Short mmCIF file of C-alpha atoms in Angstrom, two decimals:
data_model
loop_
_atom_site.label_atom_id
_atom_site.label_comp_id
_atom_site.label_asym_id
_atom_site.label_seq_id
_atom_site.Cartn_x
_atom_site.Cartn_y
_atom_site.Cartn_z
CA LEU A 1 3.68 -0.97 -73.20
CA LEU A 2 6.23 -2.95 -75.32
CA LYS A 3 7.63 -4.67 -72.16
CA ARG A 4 6.66 -8.35 -72.12
CA HIS A 5 5.90 -10.01 -68.84
CA SER A 6 7.60 -13.29 -68.13
CA SER A 7 4.16 -14.99 -67.78
CA GLU A 8 3.01 -14.00 -71.28
CA ASP A 9 3.09 -17.03 -73.62
CA VAL A 10 2.09 -14.92 -76.66
CA PHE A 11 2.79 -11.21 -76.94
CA GLY A 12 2.00 -8.88 -79.81
CA VAL A 13 2.08 -5.21 -80.63
CA GLN A 14 -0.54 -3.18 -82.52
CA ILE A 15 0.28 -0.19 -84.75
CA ALA A 16 -2.03 2.38 -86.05
CA THR A 17 -0.83 5.00 -88.62
CA GLY A 18 -1.76 6.10 -92.10
CA HIS A 19 1.68 6.06 -93.75
CA ALA A 20 3.96 3.33 -94.89
CA ASP A 21 7.18 5.11 -93.87
CA GLN A 22 5.84 5.32 -90.21
CA TYR A 23 4.82 1.65 -90.24
CA THR A 24 8.31 0.64 -91.62
CA ARG A 25 10.10 2.93 -89.02
CA VAL A 26 8.24 1.47 -86.13
CA ALA A 27 8.88 -2.00 -87.45
CA GLU A 28 12.69 -1.14 -87.53
CA LEU A 29 12.53 -0.03 -83.86
CA ILE A 30 10.82 -3.32 -82.86
CA ALA A 31 13.13 -5.44 -84.88
CA ASN A 32 16.42 -3.79 -83.79
CA GLU A 33 15.61 -3.30 -80.15
CA PRO A 34 16.95 -6.36 -78.34
CA GLU A 35 14.73 -5.88 -75.25
CA ILE A 36 11.50 -5.88 -77.34
CA GLU A 37 10.42 -9.55 -77.96
CA VAL A 38 7.12 -9.98 -79.82
CA ASP A 39 5.42 -12.96 -81.43
CA PHE A 40 3.44 -10.81 -83.96
CA VAL A 41 2.71 -7.25 -85.00
CA ASP A 42 -0.88 -6.19 -85.88
CA MET A 43 -1.89 -3.43 -88.25
CA ASN A 44 -4.95 -1.63 -86.91
CA LEU A 45 -7.27 -1.01 -89.88
CA GLY A 46 -10.35 -1.36 -87.63
CA CYS A 47 -10.42 1.65 -85.47
CA PRO A 48 -13.63 3.76 -86.17
CA ILE A 49 -12.74 6.81 -84.17
CA ASP A 50 -12.93 10.12 -86.05
CA LEU A 51 -9.62 11.46 -84.75
CA VAL A 52 -7.87 8.33 -86.06
CA CYS A 53 -9.63 8.03 -89.43
CA GLU A 54 -9.15 11.69 -90.18
CA LYS A 55 -5.36 11.17 -90.16
CA GLY A 56 -5.69 8.37 -92.70
CA ALA A 57 -5.19 5.65 -90.07
CA GLY A 58 -7.58 3.07 -88.59
CA ALA A 59 -10.52 1.97 -90.88
CA SER A 60 -9.73 4.75 -93.53
CA LEU A 61 -6.49 2.91 -94.45
CA MET A 62 -8.70 0.21 -95.87
CA LEU A 63 -9.70 2.71 -98.59
CA ARG A 64 -6.18 3.61 -99.59
CA GLU A 65 -4.78 0.60 -101.42
CA ARG A 66 -1.51 2.16 -102.50
CA LYS A 67 -0.52 3.21 -98.94
CA LEU A 68 -1.78 -0.05 -97.46
CA LYS A 69 0.35 -2.12 -99.91
CA GLY A 70 3.45 -0.02 -99.02
CA SER A 71 2.71 -0.45 -95.30
CA VAL A 72 2.38 -4.17 -95.57
CA GLU A 73 5.41 -4.44 -97.70
CA GLY A 74 7.46 -2.42 -95.17
CA LEU A 75 6.42 -4.50 -92.23
CA THR A 76 6.83 -7.89 -93.77
CA LYS A 77 10.35 -7.09 -95.15
CA THR A 78 11.44 -5.63 -91.89
CA LEU A 79 10.07 -7.94 -89.26
CA ASN A 80 11.07 -11.50 -88.50
CA CYS A 81 7.68 -12.32 -86.92
CA PRO A 82 4.14 -12.64 -88.56
CA VAL A 83 2.16 -9.49 -89.43
CA THR A 84 -1.62 -9.61 -88.87
CA ILE A 85 -4.01 -7.17 -90.34
CA LYS A 86 -7.24 -6.15 -88.44
CA ILE A 87 -10.04 -4.78 -90.70
CA ARG A 88 -13.68 -4.11 -90.63
CA THR A 89 -16.31 -5.21 -93.11
CA GLY A 90 -16.06 -1.95 -94.96
CA TRP A 91 -16.75 1.83 -94.52
CA ASN A 92 -20.53 1.47 -94.51
CA GLU A 93 -22.83 -1.38 -93.87
CA ASN A 94 -24.45 -1.43 -97.36
CA GLU A 95 -21.06 -1.63 -99.22
CA PRO A 96 -18.85 -4.38 -97.59
CA ILE A 97 -15.45 -4.40 -99.16
CA ALA A 98 -13.56 -6.96 -96.80
CA HIS A 99 -13.95 -9.70 -99.43
CA LYS A 100 -12.30 -7.62 -102.10
CA LEU A 101 -9.62 -6.35 -99.61
CA VAL A 102 -8.59 -9.85 -98.54
CA GLN A 103 -8.38 -11.03 -102.20
CA THR A 104 -6.17 -7.96 -102.97
CA ILE A 105 -3.81 -8.68 -100.00
CA GLN A 106 -3.64 -12.36 -100.95
CA GLY A 107 -2.69 -11.26 -104.50
CA TRP A 108 0.20 -9.21 -103.33
CA GLY A 109 1.88 -12.44 -102.28
CA TYR A 110 3.96 -11.08 -99.33
CA ASP A 111 5.41 -13.66 -97.04
CA GLY A 112 4.87 -13.06 -93.38
CA ILE A 113 1.17 -12.22 -93.36
CA GLY A 114 0.04 -14.45 -90.48
CA ALA A 115 -3.75 -13.65 -90.51
CA VAL A 116 -6.46 -11.17 -91.45
CA MET A 117 -8.76 -10.48 -88.54
CA ILE A 118 -12.27 -9.08 -89.41
CA HIS A 119 -14.55 -7.24 -87.12
CA GLY A 120 -18.09 -7.94 -88.39
CA ARG A 121 -19.22 -4.33 -88.50
CA SER A 122 -18.47 -1.33 -90.79
CA ARG A 123 -16.65 1.77 -89.79
CA LEU A 124 -19.84 3.79 -89.66
CA GLN A 125 -21.63 1.18 -87.62
CA ARG A 126 -18.90 1.43 -84.98
CA TYR A 127 -20.38 -0.92 -82.30
CA SER A 128 -24.14 -0.52 -83.07
CA ARG A 129 -26.24 -3.57 -84.18
CA LEU A 130 -24.83 -7.09 -84.34
CA ALA A 131 -21.64 -8.29 -85.96
CA ASN A 132 -22.18 -10.03 -89.26
CA TRP A 133 -20.59 -13.41 -88.88
CA ASP A 134 -22.16 -14.85 -91.98
CA TYR A 135 -20.23 -12.23 -93.95
CA ILE A 136 -16.97 -12.95 -92.16
CA ALA A 137 -17.32 -16.62 -93.11
CA GLU A 138 -17.93 -15.66 -96.66
CA VAL A 139 -14.83 -13.53 -96.73
CA ALA A 140 -12.78 -16.60 -95.57
CA LYS A 141 -14.14 -18.56 -98.49
CA CYS A 142 -13.47 -15.93 -101.22
CA GLN A 143 -9.61 -16.29 -101.43
CA ALA A 144 -8.13 -17.78 -104.73
CA ALA A 145 -7.43 -21.46 -104.47
CA ASN A 146 -4.21 -21.25 -106.41
CA LEU A 147 -2.59 -18.70 -103.98
CA HIS A 148 -1.35 -19.03 -100.33
CA GLN A 149 -4.36 -19.13 -98.14
CA ILE A 150 -4.28 -16.43 -95.38
CA PRO A 151 -6.06 -17.44 -92.14
CA VAL A 152 -9.22 -15.35 -91.54
CA ILE A 153 -10.03 -14.81 -87.84
CA GLY A 154 -13.44 -13.31 -86.78
CA ASN A 155 -14.27 -10.73 -84.17
CA GLY A 156 -17.28 -9.16 -82.88
CA ASP A 157 -19.94 -9.74 -79.95
CA LEU A 158 -18.24 -12.78 -78.52
CA PHE A 159 -19.34 -12.61 -74.87
CA SER A 160 -19.85 -16.23 -73.86
CA TYR A 161 -18.98 -19.76 -74.90
CA THR A 162 -22.35 -20.12 -76.54
CA ASP A 163 -21.61 -16.95 -78.65
CA TYR A 164 -18.28 -18.51 -79.77
CA GLU A 165 -19.97 -21.91 -80.63
CA GLN A 166 -22.86 -20.25 -82.46
CA ASN A 167 -20.70 -17.71 -84.42
CA VAL A 168 -17.33 -19.33 -84.92
CA LEU A 169 -17.67 -23.14 -84.61
CA LYS A 170 -20.90 -23.33 -86.50
CA HIS A 171 -19.23 -21.79 -89.61
CA VAL A 172 -16.11 -23.89 -89.12
CA ASN A 173 -18.03 -27.13 -88.92
CA ASP A 174 -20.41 -26.24 -91.75
CA CYS A 175 -17.51 -25.64 -94.13
CA ASP A 176 -16.07 -28.20 -96.43
CA ASP A 177 -13.55 -25.91 -98.25
CA SER A 178 -9.90 -25.53 -97.49
CA ASN A 179 -10.29 -21.86 -96.95
CA CYS A 180 -12.80 -21.88 -94.04
CA LEU A 181 -13.06 -19.39 -91.21
CA SER A 182 -10.39 -20.08 -88.49
CA PRO A 183 -11.53 -21.72 -85.26
CA THR A 184 -9.51 -19.09 -83.47
CA ALA A 185 -11.43 -15.99 -82.58
CA MET A 186 -10.40 -12.45 -81.53
CA LEU A 187 -11.87 -11.22 -78.32
CA GLY A 188 -12.19 -7.48 -77.81
CA ARG A 189 -14.74 -5.70 -75.51
CA GLY A 190 -15.93 -9.02 -74.12
CA SER A 191 -12.54 -9.73 -72.53
CA LEU A 192 -12.38 -6.25 -71.08
CA ILE A 193 -15.85 -6.63 -69.55
CA LYS A 194 -15.20 -10.30 -68.54
CA PRO A 195 -11.45 -11.01 -68.21
CA TRP A 196 -12.41 -14.65 -67.47
CA LEU A 197 -14.14 -15.01 -70.90
CA PRO A 198 -11.32 -17.20 -72.40
CA THR A 199 -11.81 -19.55 -69.39
CA GLU A 200 -15.51 -19.70 -70.00
CA ILE A 201 -14.99 -20.61 -73.71
CA LYS A 202 -12.29 -23.18 -72.93
CA GLU A 203 -14.35 -24.93 -70.25
CA ARG A 204 -17.70 -24.37 -71.93
CA ARG A 205 -19.51 -22.90 -68.98
CA HIS A 206 -21.17 -19.63 -67.74
CA TRP A 207 -18.96 -18.65 -64.79
CA ASP A 208 -20.95 -17.18 -61.95
CA ILE A 209 -17.89 -15.46 -60.65
CA SER A 210 -18.20 -13.81 -57.11
CA ALA A 211 -17.52 -10.20 -56.41
CA THR A 212 -14.65 -11.29 -54.26
CA GLU A 213 -12.87 -12.95 -57.16
CA ARG A 214 -13.53 -9.85 -59.35
CA LEU A 215 -12.13 -7.52 -56.64
CA ASP A 216 -8.94 -9.78 -56.55
CA MET A 217 -8.61 -9.18 -60.19
CA LEU A 218 -8.50 -5.44 -59.69
CA LYS A 219 -6.03 -5.78 -56.82
CA ASP A 220 -3.77 -7.94 -59.01
CA PHE A 221 -4.11 -5.25 -61.86
CA VAL A 222 -2.99 -2.49 -59.50
CA ARG A 223 -0.09 -4.58 -58.24
CA PHE A 224 1.06 -5.52 -61.77
CA GLY A 225 0.79 -1.88 -62.81
CA LEU A 226 3.05 -0.71 -60.04
CA GLU A 227 5.51 -3.48 -60.71
CA HIS A 228 5.55 -2.58 -64.39
CA TRP A 229 5.60 1.25 -64.25
CA GLY A 230 7.05 1.69 -60.77
CA SER A 231 5.60 2.96 -57.53
CA ASP A 232 6.69 6.68 -57.96
CA GLN A 233 4.08 9.33 -58.90
CA GLN A 234 4.44 8.64 -62.59
CA GLY A 235 3.86 4.90 -62.04
CA VAL A 236 0.84 5.57 -59.89
CA ASN A 237 -0.57 7.99 -62.50
CA TYR A 238 -0.05 5.34 -65.36
CA THR A 239 -1.60 2.59 -63.32
CA ARG A 240 -4.60 4.74 -62.29
CA ARG A 241 -5.10 5.79 -65.92
CA PHE A 242 -5.30 2.27 -67.27
CA LEU A 243 -7.28 1.05 -64.30
CA LEU A 244 -9.94 3.69 -64.94
CA GLU A 245 -10.04 2.87 -68.56
CA TRP A 246 -10.57 -0.81 -67.73
CA ILE A 247 -13.21 -0.09 -65.19
CA SER A 248 -15.15 1.87 -67.90
CA PHE A 249 -15.71 -1.64 -69.53
CA LEU A 250 -15.73 -3.73 -66.37
CA HIS A 251 -18.73 -2.00 -64.82
CA ARG A 252 -20.94 -3.22 -67.67
CA TYR A 253 -20.91 -6.84 -66.32
CA VAL A 254 -24.23 -8.21 -64.96
CA PRO A 255 -23.69 -11.05 -62.47
CA VAL A 256 -25.09 -14.35 -63.72
CA GLY A 257 -27.41 -14.65 -60.72
CA MET A 258 -29.23 -11.39 -61.77
CA LEU A 259 -29.87 -12.39 -65.38
CA GLU A 260 -33.36 -13.43 -66.44
CA VAL A 261 -31.90 -14.98 -69.52
CA ILE A 262 -28.37 -16.55 -69.73
CA PRO A 263 -25.87 -15.45 -71.14
CA GLN A 264 -25.65 -11.67 -70.96
CA GLN A 265 -25.52 -9.91 -74.35
CA MET A 266 -22.75 -7.54 -75.22
CA ASN A 267 -24.89 -4.41 -75.23
CA GLN A 268 -26.88 -5.41 -72.15
CA ARG A 269 -26.23 -3.14 -69.18
CA PRO A 270 -26.85 -3.51 -65.47
CA PRO A 271 -30.32 -2.28 -64.38
CA ASN A 272 -30.53 1.20 -63.00
CA ASN A 273 -30.08 1.62 -59.28
CA MET A 274 -28.91 -1.90 -59.05
CA CYS A 275 -28.31 -2.85 -55.44
CA GLY A 276 -26.84 -6.24 -54.40
CA ARG A 277 -25.21 -7.91 -51.33
CA ASN A 278 -22.46 -10.41 -50.97
CA ASP A 279 -19.70 -11.37 -48.50
CA LEU A 280 -17.91 -8.10 -48.91
#
């Protein structure tokens, strides 16, 4: 998974652990391996899964300031590339802590922190209810003016170009301060369900993509997987595994022509017993 394809303009690696020594050791492996070429390394403090949080990693690391500080220090002093930190609004919806956490990280003054990315839900919310973009924008404004400003990038429920403009650009354009929300946005589930989402945002359109074009994407994925992992049994198994994981998101897409209201919302699912026809 650390192999970079020649076509990838920007390539990053995300690490999830609950201990500073493990973060530092992985950073050493990345920095000292000549075949690994990365543009940034991301710390995963956003994963809400119980198995991850119970080990002190993911969202639970937000609550452990001493371990978090040691982890950030180890990464920034070992790597030659920027370090980004992915967090959530807090542990529960009623007690957000991201604004305090960003101020704390800014106060540490470590060089090499490229950005803090905030998912607009708490850990206990997981993916229920809507992401709170107003709070994300407030977190961006809360940094001390006399310290280096860390770019704050928002994430959550971006599933169309209108979502991007209403949630990201609106806050960017309405802000007169120097520490505003970044116009960059992090795409998660939306880009798994709609891999063409970046194109929609860039071109400001709702792409009524055909089933043939979507099938071609699956064919390309399989071909790339076999090129990457090999065409032996292990390579086939790896390709099948990640293909099935991707399809678990991809099947949620509702074609534009079937929507009563455009665009599709993130938690909107195809109707039961849906039956359609096309050139396939």
